PDB file of C-alpha atoms in Angstrom:
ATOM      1  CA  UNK A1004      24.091 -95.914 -45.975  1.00 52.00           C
ATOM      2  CA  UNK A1005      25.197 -93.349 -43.450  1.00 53.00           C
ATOM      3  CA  UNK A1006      24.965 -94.756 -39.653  1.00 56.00           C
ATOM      4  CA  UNK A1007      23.264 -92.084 -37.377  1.00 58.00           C
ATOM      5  CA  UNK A1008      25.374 -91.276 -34.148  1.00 58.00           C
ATOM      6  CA  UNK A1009      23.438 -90.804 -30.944  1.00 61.00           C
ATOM      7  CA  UNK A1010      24.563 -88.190 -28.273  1.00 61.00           C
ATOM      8  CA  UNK A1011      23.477 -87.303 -25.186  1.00 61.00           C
ATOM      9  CA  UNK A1012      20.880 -84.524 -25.685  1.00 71.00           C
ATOM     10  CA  UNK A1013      21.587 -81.700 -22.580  1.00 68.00           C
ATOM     11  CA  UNK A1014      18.296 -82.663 -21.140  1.00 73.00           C
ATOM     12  CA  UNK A1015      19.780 -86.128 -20.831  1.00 69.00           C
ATOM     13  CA  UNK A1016      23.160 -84.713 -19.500  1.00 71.00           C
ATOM     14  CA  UNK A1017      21.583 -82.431 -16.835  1.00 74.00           C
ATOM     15  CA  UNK A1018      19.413 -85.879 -15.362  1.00 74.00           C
ATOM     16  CA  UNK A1019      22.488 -87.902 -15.121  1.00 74.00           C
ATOM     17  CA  UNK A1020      24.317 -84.754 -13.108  1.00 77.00           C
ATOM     18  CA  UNK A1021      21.358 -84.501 -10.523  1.00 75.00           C
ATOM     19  CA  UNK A1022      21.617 -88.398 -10.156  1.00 76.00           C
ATOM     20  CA  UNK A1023      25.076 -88.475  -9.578  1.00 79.00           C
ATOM     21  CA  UNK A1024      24.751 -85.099  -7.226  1.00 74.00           C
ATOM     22  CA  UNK A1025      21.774 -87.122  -5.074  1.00 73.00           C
ATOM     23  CA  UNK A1026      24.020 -90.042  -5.171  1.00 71.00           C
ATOM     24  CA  UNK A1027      27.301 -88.385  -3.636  1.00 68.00           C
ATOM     25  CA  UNK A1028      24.828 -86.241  -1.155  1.00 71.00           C
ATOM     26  CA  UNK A1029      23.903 -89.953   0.105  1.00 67.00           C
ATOM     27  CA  UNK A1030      27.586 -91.107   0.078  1.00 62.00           C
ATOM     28  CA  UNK A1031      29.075 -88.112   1.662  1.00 66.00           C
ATOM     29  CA  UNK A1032      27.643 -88.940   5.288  1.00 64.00           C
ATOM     30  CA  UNK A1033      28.443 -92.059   5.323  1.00 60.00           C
ATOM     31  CA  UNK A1034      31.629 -91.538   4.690  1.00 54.00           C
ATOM     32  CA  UNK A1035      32.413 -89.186   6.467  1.00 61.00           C
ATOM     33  CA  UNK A1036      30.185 -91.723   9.563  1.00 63.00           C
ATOM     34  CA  UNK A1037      32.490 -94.610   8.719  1.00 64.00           C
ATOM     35  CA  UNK A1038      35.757 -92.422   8.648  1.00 72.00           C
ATOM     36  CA  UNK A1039      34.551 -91.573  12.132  1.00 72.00           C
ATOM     37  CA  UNK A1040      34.154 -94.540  13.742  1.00 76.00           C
ATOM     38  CA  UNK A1041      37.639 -95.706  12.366  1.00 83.00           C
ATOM     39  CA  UNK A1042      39.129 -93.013  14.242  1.00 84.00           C
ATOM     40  CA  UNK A1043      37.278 -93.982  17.305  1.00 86.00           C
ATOM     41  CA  UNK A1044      38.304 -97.508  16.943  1.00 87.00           C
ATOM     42  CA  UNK A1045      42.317 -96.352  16.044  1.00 92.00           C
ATOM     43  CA  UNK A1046      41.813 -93.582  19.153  1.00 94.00           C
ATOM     44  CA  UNK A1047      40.766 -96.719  21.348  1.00 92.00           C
ATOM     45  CA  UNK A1048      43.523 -99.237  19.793  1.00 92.00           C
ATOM     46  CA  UNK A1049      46.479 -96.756  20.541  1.00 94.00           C
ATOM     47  CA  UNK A1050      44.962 -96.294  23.939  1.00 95.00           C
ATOM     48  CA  UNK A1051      44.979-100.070  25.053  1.00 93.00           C
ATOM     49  CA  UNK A1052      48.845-100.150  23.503  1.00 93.00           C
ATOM     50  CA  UNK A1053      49.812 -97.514  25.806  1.00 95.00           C
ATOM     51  CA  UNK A1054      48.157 -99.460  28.817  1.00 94.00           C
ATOM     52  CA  UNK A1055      49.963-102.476  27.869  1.00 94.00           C
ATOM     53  CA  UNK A1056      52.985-100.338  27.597  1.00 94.00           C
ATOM     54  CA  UNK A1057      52.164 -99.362  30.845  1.00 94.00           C
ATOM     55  CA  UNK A1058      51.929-102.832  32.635  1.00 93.00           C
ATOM     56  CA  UNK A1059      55.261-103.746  31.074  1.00 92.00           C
ATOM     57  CA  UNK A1060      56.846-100.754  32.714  1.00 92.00           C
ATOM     58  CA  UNK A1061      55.242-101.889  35.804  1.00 92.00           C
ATOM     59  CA  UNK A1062      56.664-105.599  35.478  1.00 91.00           C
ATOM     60  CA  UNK A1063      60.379-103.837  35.494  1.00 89.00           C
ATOM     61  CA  UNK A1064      59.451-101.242  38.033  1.00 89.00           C
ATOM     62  CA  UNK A1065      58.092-103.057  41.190  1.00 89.00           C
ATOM     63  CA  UNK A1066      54.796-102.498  40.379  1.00 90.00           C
ATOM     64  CA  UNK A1067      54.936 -99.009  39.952  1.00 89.00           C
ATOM     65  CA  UNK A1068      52.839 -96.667  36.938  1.00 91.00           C
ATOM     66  CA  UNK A1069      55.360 -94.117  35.480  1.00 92.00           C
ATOM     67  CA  UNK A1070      55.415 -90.863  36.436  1.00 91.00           C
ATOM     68  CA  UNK A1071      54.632 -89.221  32.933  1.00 90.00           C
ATOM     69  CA  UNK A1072      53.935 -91.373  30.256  1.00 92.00           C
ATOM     70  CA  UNK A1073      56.285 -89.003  28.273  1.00 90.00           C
ATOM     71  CA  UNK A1074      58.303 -86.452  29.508  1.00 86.00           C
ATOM     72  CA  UNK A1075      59.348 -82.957  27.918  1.00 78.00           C
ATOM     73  CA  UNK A1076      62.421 -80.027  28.976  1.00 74.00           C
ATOM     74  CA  UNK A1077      60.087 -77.484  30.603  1.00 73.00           C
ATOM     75  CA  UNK A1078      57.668 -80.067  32.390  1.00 76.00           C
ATOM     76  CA  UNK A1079      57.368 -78.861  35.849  1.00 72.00           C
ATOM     77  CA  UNK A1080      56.845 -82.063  37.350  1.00 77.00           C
ATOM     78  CA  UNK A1081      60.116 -83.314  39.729  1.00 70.00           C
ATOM     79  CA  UNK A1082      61.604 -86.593  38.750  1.00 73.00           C
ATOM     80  CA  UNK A1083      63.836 -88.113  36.180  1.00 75.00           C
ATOM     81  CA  UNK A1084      62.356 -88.681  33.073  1.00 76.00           C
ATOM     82  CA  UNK A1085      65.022 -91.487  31.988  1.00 77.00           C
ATOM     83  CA  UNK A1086      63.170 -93.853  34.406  1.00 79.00           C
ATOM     84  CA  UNK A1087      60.277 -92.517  34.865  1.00 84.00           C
ATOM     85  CA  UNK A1088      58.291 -92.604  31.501  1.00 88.00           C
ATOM     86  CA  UNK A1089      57.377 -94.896  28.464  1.00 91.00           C
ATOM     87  CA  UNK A1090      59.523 -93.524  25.211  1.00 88.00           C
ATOM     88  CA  UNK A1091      63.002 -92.747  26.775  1.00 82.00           C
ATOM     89  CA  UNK A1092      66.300 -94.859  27.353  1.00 75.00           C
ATOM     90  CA  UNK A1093      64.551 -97.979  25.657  1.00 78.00           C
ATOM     91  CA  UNK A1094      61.408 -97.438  26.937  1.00 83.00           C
ATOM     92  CA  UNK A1095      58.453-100.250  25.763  1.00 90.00           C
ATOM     93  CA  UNK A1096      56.833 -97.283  23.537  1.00 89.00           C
ATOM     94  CA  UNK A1097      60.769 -95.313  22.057  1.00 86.00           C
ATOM     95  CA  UNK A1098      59.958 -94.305  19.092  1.00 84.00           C
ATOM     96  CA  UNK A1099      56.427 -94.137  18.538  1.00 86.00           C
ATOM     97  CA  UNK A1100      55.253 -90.767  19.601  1.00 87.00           C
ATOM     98  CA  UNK A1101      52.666 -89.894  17.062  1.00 90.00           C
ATOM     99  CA  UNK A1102      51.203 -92.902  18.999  1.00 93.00           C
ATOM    100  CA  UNK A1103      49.812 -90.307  21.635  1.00 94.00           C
ATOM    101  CA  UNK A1104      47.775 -88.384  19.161  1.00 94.00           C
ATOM    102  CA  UNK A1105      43.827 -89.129  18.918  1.00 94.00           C
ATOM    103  CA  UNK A1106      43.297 -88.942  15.172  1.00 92.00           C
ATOM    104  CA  UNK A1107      40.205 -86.981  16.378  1.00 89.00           C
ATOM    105  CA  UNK A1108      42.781 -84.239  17.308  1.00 90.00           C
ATOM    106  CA  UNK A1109      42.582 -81.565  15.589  1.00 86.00           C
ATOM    107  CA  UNK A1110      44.853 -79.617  17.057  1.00 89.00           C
ATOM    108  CA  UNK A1111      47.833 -82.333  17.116  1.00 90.00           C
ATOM    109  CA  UNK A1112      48.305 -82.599  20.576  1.00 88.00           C
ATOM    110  CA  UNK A1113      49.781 -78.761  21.018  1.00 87.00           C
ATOM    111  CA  UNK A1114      46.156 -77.583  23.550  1.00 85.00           C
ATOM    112  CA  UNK A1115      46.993 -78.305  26.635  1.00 81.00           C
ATOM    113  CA  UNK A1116      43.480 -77.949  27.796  1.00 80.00           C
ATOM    114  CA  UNK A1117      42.236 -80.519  25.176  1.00 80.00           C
ATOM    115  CA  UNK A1118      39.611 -78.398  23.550  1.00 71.00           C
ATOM    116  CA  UNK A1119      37.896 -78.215  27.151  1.00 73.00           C
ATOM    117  CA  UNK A1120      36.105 -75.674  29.024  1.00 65.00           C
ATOM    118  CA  UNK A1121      37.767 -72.915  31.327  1.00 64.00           C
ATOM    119  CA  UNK A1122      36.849 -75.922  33.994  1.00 66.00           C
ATOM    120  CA  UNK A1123      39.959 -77.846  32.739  1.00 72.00           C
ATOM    121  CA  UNK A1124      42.371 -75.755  34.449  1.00 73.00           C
ATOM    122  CA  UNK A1125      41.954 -77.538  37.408  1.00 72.00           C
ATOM    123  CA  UNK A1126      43.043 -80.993  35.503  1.00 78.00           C
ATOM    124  CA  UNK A1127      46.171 -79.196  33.086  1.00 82.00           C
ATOM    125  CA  UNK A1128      48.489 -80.786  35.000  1.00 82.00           C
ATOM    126  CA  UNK A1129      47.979 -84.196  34.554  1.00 86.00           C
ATOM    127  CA  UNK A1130      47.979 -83.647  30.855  1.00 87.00           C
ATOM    128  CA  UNK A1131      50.242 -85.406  28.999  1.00 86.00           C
ATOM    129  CA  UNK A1132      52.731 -82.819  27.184  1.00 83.00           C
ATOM    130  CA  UNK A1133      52.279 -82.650  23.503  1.00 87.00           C
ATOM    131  CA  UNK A1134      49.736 -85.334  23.090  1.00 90.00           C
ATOM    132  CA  UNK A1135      45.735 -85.681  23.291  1.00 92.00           C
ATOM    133  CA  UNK A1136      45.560 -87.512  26.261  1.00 92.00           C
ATOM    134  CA  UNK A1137      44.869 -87.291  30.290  1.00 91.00           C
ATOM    135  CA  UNK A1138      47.220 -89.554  32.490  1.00 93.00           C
ATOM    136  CA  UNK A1139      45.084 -89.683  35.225  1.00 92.00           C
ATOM    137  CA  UNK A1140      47.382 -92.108  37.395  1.00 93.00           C
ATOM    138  CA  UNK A1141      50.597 -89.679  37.240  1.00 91.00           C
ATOM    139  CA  UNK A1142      53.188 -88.355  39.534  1.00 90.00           C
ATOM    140  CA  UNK A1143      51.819 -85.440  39.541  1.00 90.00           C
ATOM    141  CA  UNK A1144      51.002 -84.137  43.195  1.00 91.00           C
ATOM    142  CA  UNK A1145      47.654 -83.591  44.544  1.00 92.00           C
ATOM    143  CA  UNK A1146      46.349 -79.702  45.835  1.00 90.00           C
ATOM    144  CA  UNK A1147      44.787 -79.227  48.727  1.00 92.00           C
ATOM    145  CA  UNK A1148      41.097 -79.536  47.276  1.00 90.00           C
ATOM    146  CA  UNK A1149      42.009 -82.534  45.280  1.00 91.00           C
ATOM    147  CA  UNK A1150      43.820 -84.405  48.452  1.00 93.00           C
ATOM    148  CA  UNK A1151      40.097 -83.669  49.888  1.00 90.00           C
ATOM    149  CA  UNK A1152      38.496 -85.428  47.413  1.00 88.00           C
ATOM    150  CA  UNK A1153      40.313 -88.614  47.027  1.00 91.00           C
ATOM    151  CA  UNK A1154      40.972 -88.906  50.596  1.00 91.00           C
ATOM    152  CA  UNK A1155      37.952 -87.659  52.443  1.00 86.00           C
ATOM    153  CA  UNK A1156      36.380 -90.494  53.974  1.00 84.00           C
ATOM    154  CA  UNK A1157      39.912 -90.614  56.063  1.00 88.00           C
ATOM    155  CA  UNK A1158      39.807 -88.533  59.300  1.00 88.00           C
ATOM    156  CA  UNK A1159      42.340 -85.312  58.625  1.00 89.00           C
ATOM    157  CA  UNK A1160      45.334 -87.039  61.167  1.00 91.00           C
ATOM    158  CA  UNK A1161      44.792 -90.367  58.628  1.00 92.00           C
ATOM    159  CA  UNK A1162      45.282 -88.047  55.381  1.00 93.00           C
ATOM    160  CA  UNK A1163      48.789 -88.206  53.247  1.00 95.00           C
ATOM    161  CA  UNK A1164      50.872 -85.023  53.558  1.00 95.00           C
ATOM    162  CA  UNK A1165      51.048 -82.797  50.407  1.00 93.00           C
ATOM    163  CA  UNK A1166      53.943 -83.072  48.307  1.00 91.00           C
ATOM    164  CA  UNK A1167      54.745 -86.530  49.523  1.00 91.00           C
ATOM    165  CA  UNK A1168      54.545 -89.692  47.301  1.00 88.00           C
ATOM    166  CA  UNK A1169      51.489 -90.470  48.694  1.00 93.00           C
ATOM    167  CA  UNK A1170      49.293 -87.661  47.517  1.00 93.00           C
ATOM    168  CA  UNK A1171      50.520 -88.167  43.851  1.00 93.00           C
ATOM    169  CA  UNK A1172      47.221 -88.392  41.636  1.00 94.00           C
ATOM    170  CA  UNK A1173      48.358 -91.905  41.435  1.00 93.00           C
ATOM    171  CA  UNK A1174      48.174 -92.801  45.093  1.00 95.00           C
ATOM    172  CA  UNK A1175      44.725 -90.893  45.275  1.00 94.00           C
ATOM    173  CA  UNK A1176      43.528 -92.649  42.189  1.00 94.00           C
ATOM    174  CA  UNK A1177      44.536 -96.268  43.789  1.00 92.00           C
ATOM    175  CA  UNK A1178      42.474 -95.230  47.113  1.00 92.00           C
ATOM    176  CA  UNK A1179      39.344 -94.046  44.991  1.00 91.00           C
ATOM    177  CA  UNK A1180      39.670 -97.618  42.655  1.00 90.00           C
ATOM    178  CA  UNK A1181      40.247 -99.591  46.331  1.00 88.00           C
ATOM    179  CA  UNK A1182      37.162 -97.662  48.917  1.00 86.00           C
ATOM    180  CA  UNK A1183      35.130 -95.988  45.992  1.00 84.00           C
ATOM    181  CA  UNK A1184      33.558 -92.074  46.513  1.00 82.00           C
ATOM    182  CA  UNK A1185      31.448 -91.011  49.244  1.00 76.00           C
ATOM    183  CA  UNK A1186      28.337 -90.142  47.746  1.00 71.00           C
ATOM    184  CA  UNK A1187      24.988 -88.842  49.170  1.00 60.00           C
ATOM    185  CA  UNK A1188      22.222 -90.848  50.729  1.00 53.00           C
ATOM    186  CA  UNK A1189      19.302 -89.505  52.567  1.00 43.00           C
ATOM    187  CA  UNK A1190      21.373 -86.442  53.273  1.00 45.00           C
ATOM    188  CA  UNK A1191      24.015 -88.284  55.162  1.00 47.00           C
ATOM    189  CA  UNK A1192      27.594 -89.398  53.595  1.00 53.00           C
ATOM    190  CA  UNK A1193      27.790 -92.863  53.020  1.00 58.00           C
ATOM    191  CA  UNK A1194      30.881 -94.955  51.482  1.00 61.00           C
ATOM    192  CA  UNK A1195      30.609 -95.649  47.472  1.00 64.00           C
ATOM    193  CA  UNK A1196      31.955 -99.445  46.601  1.00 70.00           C
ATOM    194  CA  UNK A1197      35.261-100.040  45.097  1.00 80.00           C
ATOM    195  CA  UNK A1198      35.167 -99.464  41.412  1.00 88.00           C
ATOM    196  CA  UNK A1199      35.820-102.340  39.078  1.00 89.00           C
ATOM    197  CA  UNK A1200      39.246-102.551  37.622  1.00 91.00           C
ATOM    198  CA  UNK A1201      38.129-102.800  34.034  1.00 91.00           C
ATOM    199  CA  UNK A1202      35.571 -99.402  34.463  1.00 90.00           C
ATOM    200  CA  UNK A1203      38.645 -97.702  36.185  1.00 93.00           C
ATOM    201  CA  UNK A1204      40.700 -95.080  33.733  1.00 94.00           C
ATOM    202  CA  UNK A1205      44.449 -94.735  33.388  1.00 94.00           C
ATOM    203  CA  UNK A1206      44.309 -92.891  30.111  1.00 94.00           C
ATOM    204  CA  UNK A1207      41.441 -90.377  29.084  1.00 93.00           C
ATOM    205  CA  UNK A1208      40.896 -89.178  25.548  1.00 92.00           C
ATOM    206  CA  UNK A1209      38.149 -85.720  25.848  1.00 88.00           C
ATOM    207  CA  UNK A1210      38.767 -85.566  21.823  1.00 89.00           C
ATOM    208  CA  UNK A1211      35.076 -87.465  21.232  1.00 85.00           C
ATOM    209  CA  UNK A1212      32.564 -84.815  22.014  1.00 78.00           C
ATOM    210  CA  UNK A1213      32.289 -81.532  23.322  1.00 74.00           C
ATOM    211  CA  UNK A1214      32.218 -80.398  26.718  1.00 72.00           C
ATOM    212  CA  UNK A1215      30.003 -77.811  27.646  1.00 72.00           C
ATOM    213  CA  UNK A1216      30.682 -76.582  31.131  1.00 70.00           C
ATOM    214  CA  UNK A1217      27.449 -77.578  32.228  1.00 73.00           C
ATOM    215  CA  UNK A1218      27.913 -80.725  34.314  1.00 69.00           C
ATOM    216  CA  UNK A1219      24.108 -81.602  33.505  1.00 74.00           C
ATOM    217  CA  UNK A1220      24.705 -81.697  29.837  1.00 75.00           C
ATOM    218  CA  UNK A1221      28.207 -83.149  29.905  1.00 73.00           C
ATOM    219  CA  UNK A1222      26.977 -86.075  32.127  1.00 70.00           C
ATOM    220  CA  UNK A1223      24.226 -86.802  29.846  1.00 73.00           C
ATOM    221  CA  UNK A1224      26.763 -87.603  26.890  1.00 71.00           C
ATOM    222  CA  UNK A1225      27.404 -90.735  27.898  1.00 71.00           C
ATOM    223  CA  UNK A1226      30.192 -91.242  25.105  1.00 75.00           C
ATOM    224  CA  UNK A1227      31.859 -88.083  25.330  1.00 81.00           C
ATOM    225  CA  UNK A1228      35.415 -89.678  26.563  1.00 90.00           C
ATOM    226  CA  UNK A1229      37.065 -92.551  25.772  1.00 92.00           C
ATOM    227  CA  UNK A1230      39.176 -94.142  28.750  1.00 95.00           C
ATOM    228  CA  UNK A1231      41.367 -97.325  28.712  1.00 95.00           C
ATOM    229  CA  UNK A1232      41.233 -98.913  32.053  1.00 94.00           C
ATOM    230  CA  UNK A1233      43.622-100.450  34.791  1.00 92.00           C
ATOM    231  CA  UNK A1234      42.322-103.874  33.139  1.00 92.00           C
ATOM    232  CA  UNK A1235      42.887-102.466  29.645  1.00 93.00           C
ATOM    233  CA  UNK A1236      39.843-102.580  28.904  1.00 93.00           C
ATOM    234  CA  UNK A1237      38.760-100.154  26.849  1.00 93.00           C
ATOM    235  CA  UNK A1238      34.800 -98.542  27.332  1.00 92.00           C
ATOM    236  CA  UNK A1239      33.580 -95.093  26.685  1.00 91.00           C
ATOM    237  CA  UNK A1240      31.789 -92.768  29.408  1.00 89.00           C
ATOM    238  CA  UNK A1241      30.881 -89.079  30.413  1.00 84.00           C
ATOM    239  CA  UNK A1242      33.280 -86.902  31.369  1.00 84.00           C
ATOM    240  CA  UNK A1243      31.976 -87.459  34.970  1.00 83.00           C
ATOM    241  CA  UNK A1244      32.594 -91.303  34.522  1.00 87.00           C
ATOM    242  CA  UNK A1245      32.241 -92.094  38.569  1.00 86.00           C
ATOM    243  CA  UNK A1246      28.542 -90.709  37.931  1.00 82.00           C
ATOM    244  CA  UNK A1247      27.929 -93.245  34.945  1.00 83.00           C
ATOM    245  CA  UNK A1248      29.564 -95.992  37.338  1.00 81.00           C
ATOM    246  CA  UNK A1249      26.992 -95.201  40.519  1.00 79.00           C
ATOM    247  CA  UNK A1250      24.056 -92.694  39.547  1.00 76.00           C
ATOM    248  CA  UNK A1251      24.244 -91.482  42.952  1.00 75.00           C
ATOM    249  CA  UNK A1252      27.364 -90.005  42.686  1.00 77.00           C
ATOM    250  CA  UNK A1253      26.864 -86.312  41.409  1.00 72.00           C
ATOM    251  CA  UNK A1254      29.059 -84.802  39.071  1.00 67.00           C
TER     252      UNK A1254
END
């Protein structure tokens, strides 16, 4: 007695396809979610290394942040970039370069205004060559307008020279962490508070959203950036992060 075989009839076949189509068109997103937030968690972990990296440079160099965090043959910033970074002559980070590239980076570190607006020119030189990142406590000296702003509740006589070690974006950062912004109240200037140490960025990372231009919009994405701070802590903020810090700071 002949056994009868069973197949699929294409009926059958064509049900099973549109279950395993609805299926994947479920899966897709979330993978492609989750594979997201690991890269926001690995963007964040590589940050906090290179802060630590950065504290043990200070340990060795009284106290001081380096210059660049990595230096390249054409940078135009002064100095000497066999003391004065994190990856040469035995630096704490030699080696591990591909450590300065936000796996949200699309463009592998090689835009130098970070997939920003035409705003960013004013901040291209405290990018970090050939990575994804924004050193905002760098060597780098400060123009006239940004002297202004980091120093402007001093009286002009009180206010560093230009091209002096103290109006390096890191001096003007330490002065806006120590007596805050001056923000306005009731149409009068009035001093901001120091900002916190761990809400305070070293390293910025613009790679998590995009910015629009329009300081309205770009304040209102409230984790656009991702910043490690002076406590190595690591939080996530608006481009305009001293607005998120004190609402009454304007971007």
């Amino acid at each position: 007695m002949m056994k009868h075989r069973y197949a699929f009839t294409l009926i059958e076949l064509l049900v099973v396809i549109a279950v395993i189509a609805v299926l994947a068109g479920l899966l897709i997103p979330t993978v492609g979610m989750v594979k997201k937030m690991m890269s926001n968690v690995k963007c964040g972990s590589q940050l906090q290394q290179i802060g630590s990296a950065i504290e043990v440079y200070k340990s060795e160099n009284n106290d001081l942040f380096p210059a660049r965090l990595i230096w390249r043959d054409n940078d135009p910033l002064a100095g000497n970039p066999i003391i004065s970074d994190l990856f040469h002559s035995g630096g704490p980070l030699t080696g591990l370069k591909k450590i300065l590239i936000c796996p949200r980076d699309g463009q592998m570190g090689k835009d130098e205004k970070i997939g920003r607006h035409k705003d960013w020119e004013n901040l291209r030189k405290i990018y970090t060559p050939d990575s994804s990142y924004c050193y905002e406590v760098s060597g780098v000296f400060l123009d006239p307008g940004q002297l202004k702003f980091f120093f402007e509740d001093l009286p002009l006589t009180e206010r560093p020279a230009l091209n002096t070690l103290d109006s390096t974006w890191a001096a003007g950062k330490s002065h806006q962490q120590k007596f805050g912004n001056l923000i306005a109240n009731t149409g009068s200037q009035q001093k901001g508070a120091l900002f916190s140490p761990s809400l305070f960025p070293i390293i910025r990372c613009y790679w998590h959203t995009k910015w629009t231009g329009n300081s309205a919009i770009d304040a209102a994405q409230k984790h656009g950036v991702k910043n490690v701070s002076w406590e190595l802590n690591i939080f996530d903020s608006s481009p305009y992060w001293e607005t998120d810090v004190n609402p009454l700071i304007t971007p």
